[in-house]
């Protein structure tokens, strides 16, 4: 049991992000506590991916601060590599290395970045592959797996770095419908195990089952925040009402 559960882990303060003249994030303030699962939803172009990418510093911010476990995001170098290891990221496209086996995909980071011994890394990787339900696939190449299996490997790969927080950016939106649940089930399991998670998804079932909070974004702003139940049944803003009506009818 994490004794610090409930304490702030990710703190985004007054963040602005510009791409040239275009402002992609405006006045973003968001605190994610240890063990909390925050679901981010909103229309296309609202800044959801940008927010995720700034949190693990794939993108720089124009102003404001982001801290992970009390430490401000370093600009570059070793400190940045260490921080990246604290933040696991799973994308819509699985981004597995196509020429490496499933096992090697999962052990690469621990061996190269954390200096783990191969045998130890492999033992942990096999346990993680077991946890996400793809242990039988360890010696195959990514192309030999289904999309749902590949995405579960991507989750195992992120977990292998022992991150403090996991970011998911629409992890099921590139999957065939029958594979969505096998990935969501793994994510629900992670949430139940107490992992701190920020999840960009429009899967309301997941948000209701595993989400502590929904953050609704539009035009680079956080427009409203609420419990999943409140948000889906009684959204407050017109933007959210409009968005949800479209989500339900399509
Ligand atoms: N590298 C970039 N250069 C310029 N503009 C960008 C860049 N990346 C994103 N943007 C713009 O920033 C805005 C937010 O994009 P972002 O990808 O964060 O949206 P999103 O909410 O994730 O959308 P989607 O639901 O389509 O994934 C969009 O208007 C996008 O065009
Ligand atoms: Mg996106």
Short mmCIF file of C-alpha atoms and ligand atoms in Angstrom, two decimals:
data_model
loop_
_atom_site.label_atom_id
_atom_site.label_comp_id
_atom_site.label_asym_id
_atom_site.label_seq_id
_atom_site.Cartn_x
_atom_site.Cartn_y
_atom_site.Cartn_z
CA UNK A 1 0.00 0.00 0.00
CA UNK A 2 1.37 3.35 -1.03
CA UNK A 3 1.50 5.42 2.15
CA UNK A 4 1.60 8.59 0.08
CA UNK A 5 -1.58 7.77 -1.81
CA UNK A 6 -3.62 10.92 -2.26
CA UNK A 7 -0.61 13.25 -2.25
CA UNK A 8 0.05 15.32 -5.40
CA UNK A 9 2.22 13.48 -7.93
CA UNK A 10 1.79 15.48 -11.13
CA UNK A 11 1.27 19.22 -10.74
CA UNK A 12 0.68 21.33 -13.83
CA UNK A 13 0.61 25.05 -12.95
CA UNK A 14 -0.39 27.94 -15.20
CA UNK A 15 0.90 26.19 -18.30
CA UNK A 16 0.77 27.90 -21.67
CA UNK A 17 1.93 26.18 -24.83
CA UNK A 18 2.32 27.93 -28.16
CA UNK A 19 3.19 26.52 -31.55
CA UNK A 20 4.35 29.71 -33.23
CA UNK A 21 1.39 32.10 -33.05
CA UNK A 22 -1.06 29.35 -32.19
CA UNK A 23 -1.86 28.74 -28.52
CA UNK A 24 -2.47 25.02 -27.99
CA UNK A 25 -2.73 25.11 -24.16
CA UNK A 26 -4.08 28.05 -22.15
CA UNK A 27 -3.86 28.47 -18.36
CA UNK A 28 -3.69 24.76 -17.62
CA UNK A 29 -3.82 23.90 -13.93
CA UNK A 30 -4.13 20.25 -13.07
CA UNK A 31 -3.06 18.24 -10.05
CA UNK A 32 -3.08 14.47 -10.22
CA UNK A 33 -2.73 12.72 -6.90
CA UNK A 34 -0.99 9.43 -6.25
CA UNK A 35 -3.20 6.54 -7.15
CA UNK A 36 -5.65 8.78 -8.96
CA UNK A 37 -7.01 8.03 -12.43
CA UNK A 38 -7.81 11.16 -14.44
CA UNK A 39 -9.64 10.75 -17.74
CA UNK A 40 -9.10 13.56 -20.25
CA UNK A 41 -11.74 14.01 -22.91
CA UNK A 42 -12.61 16.68 -25.43
CA UNK A 43 -13.00 17.40 -29.12
CA UNK A 44 -10.27 16.89 -31.70
CA UNK A 45 -7.66 19.63 -31.51
CA UNK A 46 -8.54 20.60 -27.93
CA UNK A 47 -4.99 19.96 -26.69
CA UNK A 48 -5.29 16.53 -25.05
CA UNK A 49 -2.24 15.05 -26.76
CA UNK A 50 -0.30 18.27 -26.29
CA UNK A 51 -0.98 18.11 -22.57
CA UNK A 52 0.29 14.51 -22.39
CA UNK A 53 3.33 15.37 -24.46
CA UNK A 54 4.25 18.30 -22.23
CA UNK A 55 3.93 16.14 -19.11
CA UNK A 56 6.69 13.82 -20.25
CA UNK A 57 8.46 16.64 -22.05
CA UNK A 58 8.16 15.39 -25.57
CA UNK A 59 7.08 19.03 -25.99
CA UNK A 60 8.46 22.06 -24.18
CA UNK A 61 6.06 24.52 -22.57
CA UNK A 62 6.01 28.25 -23.26
CA UNK A 63 5.47 29.20 -19.61
CA UNK A 64 4.29 27.77 -16.32
CA UNK A 65 5.64 24.76 -14.45
CA UNK A 66 5.13 21.02 -14.42
CA UNK A 67 6.40 18.96 -11.51
CA UNK A 68 6.49 15.19 -11.15
CA UNK A 69 6.80 13.99 -7.57
CA UNK A 70 7.91 17.46 -6.48
CA UNK A 71 10.59 17.86 -9.13
CA UNK A 72 10.28 20.33 -11.96
CA UNK A 73 10.73 18.89 -15.42
CA UNK A 74 14.40 19.20 -16.36
CA UNK A 75 15.22 20.72 -19.73
CA UNK A 76 17.56 18.03 -21.02
CA UNK A 77 20.34 15.58 -20.29
CA UNK A 78 20.50 12.78 -17.74
CA UNK A 79 17.95 14.35 -15.42
CA UNK A 80 15.43 14.44 -18.25
CA UNK A 81 16.09 10.80 -19.11
CA UNK A 82 15.53 9.88 -15.46
CA UNK A 83 12.32 11.84 -15.33
CA UNK A 84 11.07 10.27 -18.55
CA UNK A 85 11.51 6.93 -16.84
CA UNK A 86 9.10 8.15 -14.14
CA UNK A 87 6.43 8.83 -16.74
CA UNK A 88 5.26 5.86 -18.78
CA UNK A 89 3.55 6.68 -22.05
CA UNK A 90 1.27 4.59 -24.24
CA UNK A 91 0.22 6.03 -27.60
CA UNK A 92 -2.55 5.29 -30.04
CA UNK A 93 -0.02 3.67 -32.37
CA UNK A 94 1.91 1.09 -30.42
CA UNK A 95 5.37 2.15 -31.61
CA UNK A 96 7.00 -1.19 -30.87
CA UNK A 97 10.38 -1.80 -32.47
CA UNK A 98 9.45 -4.00 -35.41
CA UNK A 99 12.80 -5.77 -35.65
CA UNK A 100 12.90 -6.76 -31.96
CA UNK A 101 11.04 -9.61 -30.31
CA UNK A 102 8.29 -8.81 -27.84
CA UNK A 103 10.60 -9.74 -24.97
CA UNK A 104 13.40 -7.52 -26.31
CA UNK A 105 10.97 -4.63 -26.76
CA UNK A 106 10.15 -4.82 -23.06
CA UNK A 107 13.72 -5.31 -21.80
CA UNK A 108 15.34 -2.64 -23.97
CA UNK A 109 14.59 0.34 -21.70
CA UNK A 110 15.49 -1.37 -18.41
CA UNK A 111 18.79 -2.62 -19.89
CA UNK A 112 19.81 0.53 -21.83
CA UNK A 113 18.42 3.28 -19.60
CA UNK A 114 18.43 1.68 -16.17
CA UNK A 115 21.50 -0.53 -16.62
CA UNK A 116 19.65 -3.65 -15.54
CA UNK A 117 21.25 -7.07 -16.07
CA UNK A 118 19.73 -8.90 -19.03
CA UNK A 119 18.60 -11.89 -16.98
CA UNK A 120 16.88 -9.68 -14.40
CA UNK A 121 15.26 -7.55 -17.08
CA UNK A 122 13.99 -10.67 -18.84
CA UNK A 123 12.55 -12.12 -15.67
CA UNK A 124 10.66 -8.91 -14.94
CA UNK A 125 9.59 -8.56 -18.56
CA UNK A 126 8.12 -12.07 -18.58
CA UNK A 127 6.18 -11.30 -15.42
CA UNK A 128 4.81 -8.11 -16.99
CA UNK A 129 3.88 -9.91 -20.21
CA UNK A 130 2.06 -12.44 -18.05
CA UNK A 131 0.26 -9.62 -16.27
CA UNK A 132 -1.01 -8.13 -19.53
CA UNK A 133 -1.91 -11.56 -20.87
CA UNK A 134 0.63 -12.01 -23.69
CA UNK A 135 3.27 -14.22 -22.05
CA UNK A 136 2.93 -16.76 -24.88
CA UNK A 137 4.02 -14.16 -27.44
CA UNK A 138 7.38 -13.28 -25.87
CA UNK A 139 9.56 -14.64 -28.68
CA UNK A 140 7.51 -13.33 -31.58
CA UNK A 141 7.94 -10.11 -33.56
CA UNK A 142 5.36 -7.32 -33.19
CA UNK A 143 3.91 -7.90 -36.68
CA UNK A 144 2.93 -11.43 -35.61
CA UNK A 145 0.60 -10.07 -32.90
CA UNK A 146 -2.88 -8.57 -33.10
CA UNK A 147 -3.31 -4.86 -32.46
CA UNK A 148 -4.75 -5.52 -29.03
CA UNK A 149 -1.82 -7.76 -28.14
CA UNK A 150 0.67 -5.18 -29.40
CA UNK A 151 -0.95 -2.47 -27.33
CA UNK A 152 -0.76 -4.68 -24.24
CA UNK A 153 2.94 -5.19 -24.97
CA UNK A 154 3.31 -1.41 -25.21
CA UNK A 155 1.76 -1.16 -21.73
CA UNK A 156 4.14 -3.83 -20.40
CA UNK A 157 7.06 -1.99 -21.99
CA UNK A 158 6.07 1.24 -20.24
CA UNK A 159 5.58 -0.56 -16.91
CA UNK A 160 9.02 -2.16 -17.20
CA UNK A 161 10.55 1.24 -16.43
CA UNK A 162 8.65 1.29 -13.13
CA UNK A 163 7.01 4.64 -13.83
CA UNK A 164 5.36 6.70 -11.11
CA UNK A 165 2.60 7.76 -13.49
CA UNK A 166 1.26 6.30 -16.72
CA UNK A 167 -0.04 8.47 -19.55
CA UNK A 168 -2.30 6.93 -22.15
CA UNK A 169 -3.16 8.88 -25.29
CA UNK A 170 -6.19 7.26 -26.94
CA UNK A 171 -4.74 3.77 -26.45
CA UNK A 172 -7.72 1.96 -27.97
CA UNK A 173 -8.76 4.25 -30.81
CA UNK A 174 -6.67 2.45 -33.44
CA UNK A 175 -7.99 -0.97 -32.43
CA UNK A 176 -10.72 -3.14 -33.90
CA UNK A 177 -13.75 -3.14 -31.59
CA UNK A 178 -13.24 -6.69 -30.37
CA UNK A 179 -9.75 -5.83 -29.13
CA UNK A 180 -10.66 -2.69 -27.23
CA UNK A 181 -11.84 -4.44 -24.10
CA UNK A 182 -8.78 -6.61 -23.69
CA UNK A 183 -6.69 -3.44 -23.51
CA UNK A 184 -9.17 -1.57 -21.30
CA UNK A 185 -9.29 -4.55 -18.93
CA UNK A 186 -5.51 -4.33 -18.45
CA UNK A 187 -5.86 -0.61 -17.75
CA UNK A 188 -8.67 -1.16 -15.24
CA UNK A 189 -6.43 -3.72 -13.51
CA UNK A 190 -3.60 -1.19 -13.32
CA UNK A 191 -5.95 1.39 -11.85
CA UNK A 192 -7.14 -1.12 -9.25
CA UNK A 193 -3.52 -1.83 -8.35
CA UNK A 194 -3.15 1.86 -7.47
CA UNK A 195 -1.25 3.15 -10.51
CA UNK A 196 -1.51 6.90 -11.05
CA UNK A 197 -2.91 7.36 -14.54
CA UNK A 198 -3.79 10.13 -16.97
CA UNK A 199 -5.89 8.64 -19.73
CA UNK A 200 -7.04 10.41 -22.88
CA UNK A 201 -9.99 8.33 -24.03
CA UNK A 202 -13.58 8.61 -25.09
CA UNK A 203 -14.41 5.19 -23.66
CA UNK A 204 -17.09 6.16 -21.17
CA UNK A 205 -17.24 2.65 -19.76
CA UNK A 206 -13.61 2.87 -18.76
CA UNK A 207 -14.04 6.39 -17.37
CA UNK A 208 -16.97 5.26 -15.23
CA UNK A 209 -15.33 2.04 -14.07
CA UNK A 210 -11.81 3.27 -13.36
CA UNK A 211 -11.82 7.07 -13.48
CA UNK A 212 -11.76 9.17 -10.34
CA UNK A 213 -12.17 12.37 -12.29
CA UNK A 214 -12.96 13.54 -15.80
CA UNK A 215 -11.18 16.58 -17.20
CA UNK A 216 -12.97 18.06 -20.20
CA UNK A 217 -10.85 20.16 -22.57
CA UNK A 218 -11.88 22.44 -25.43
CA UNK A 219 -9.78 24.93 -27.41
CA UNK A 220 -6.71 24.35 -25.23
CA UNK A 221 -8.53 25.04 -21.97
CA UNK A 222 -9.76 22.83 -19.17
CA UNK A 223 -13.44 23.73 -19.37
CA UNK A 224 -14.72 21.55 -16.58
CA UNK A 225 -13.75 18.78 -14.17
CA UNK A 226 -16.00 16.42 -12.31
CA UNK A 227 -16.53 12.83 -11.25
CA UNK A 228 -17.30 10.59 -14.24
CA UNK A 229 -20.85 10.05 -13.00
CA UNK A 230 -21.55 13.78 -12.67
CA UNK A 231 -19.82 14.67 -15.90
CA UNK A 232 -21.61 12.12 -18.07
CA UNK A 233 -25.03 12.58 -16.53
CA UNK A 234 -25.01 16.32 -15.79
CA UNK A 235 -22.29 18.21 -17.69
CA UNK A 236 -22.25 21.88 -16.72
CA UNK A 237 -20.83 23.72 -19.73
CA UNK A 238 -22.49 24.09 -23.12
CA UNK A 239 -19.28 22.82 -24.75
CA UNK A 240 -19.41 19.61 -22.76
CA UNK A 241 -23.12 19.11 -23.38
CA UNK A 242 -22.60 19.58 -27.10
CA UNK A 243 -19.59 17.24 -27.13
CA UNK A 244 -21.37 14.50 -25.19
CA UNK A 245 -24.47 14.65 -27.38
CA UNK A 246 -22.25 13.97 -30.41
CA UNK A 247 -20.33 11.24 -28.61
CA UNK A 248 -23.52 9.38 -27.81
CA UNK A 249 -25.16 9.66 -31.21
CA UNK A 250 -22.12 8.60 -33.28
N1 LIG B 1 3.69 20.24 -33.65
C1 LIG B 1 2.66 21.07 -33.81
N2 LIG B 1 2.78 22.23 -34.51
C2 LIG B 1 1.76 23.07 -34.66
N3 LIG B 1 0.53 22.88 -34.15
C3 LIG B 1 0.33 21.75 -33.46
C4 LIG B 1 1.37 20.79 -33.25
N4 LIG B 1 0.87 19.77 -32.51
C5 LIG B 1 -0.41 20.08 -32.28
N5 LIG B 1 -0.74 21.26 -32.84
C6 LIG B 1 -2.06 21.92 -32.77
O1 LIG B 1 -2.42 22.04 -31.41
C7 LIG B 1 -3.81 21.80 -31.24
C8 LIG B 1 -4.00 20.70 -30.23
O2 LIG B 1 -3.55 19.49 -30.78
P1 LIG B 1 -3.63 18.13 -29.99
O3 LIG B 1 -2.99 17.10 -30.83
O4 LIG B 1 -3.10 18.32 -28.63
O5 LIG B 1 -5.19 17.90 -29.91
P2 LIG B 1 -6.00 16.64 -29.39
O6 LIG B 1 -6.98 17.14 -28.40
O7 LIG B 1 -5.07 15.58 -28.95
O8 LIG B 1 -6.80 16.19 -30.69
P3 LIG B 1 -7.19 14.70 -31.21
O9 LIG B 1 -8.46 14.34 -30.47
O10 LIG B 1 -7.47 14.92 -32.67
O11 LIG B 1 -6.05 13.80 -30.94
C9 LIG B 1 -4.36 21.46 -32.62
O12 LIG B 1 -4.96 22.61 -33.16
C10 LIG B 1 -3.14 21.08 -33.40
O13 LIG B 1 -3.29 21.39 -34.77
MG1 LIG B 2 -4.67 13.66 -29.62
#
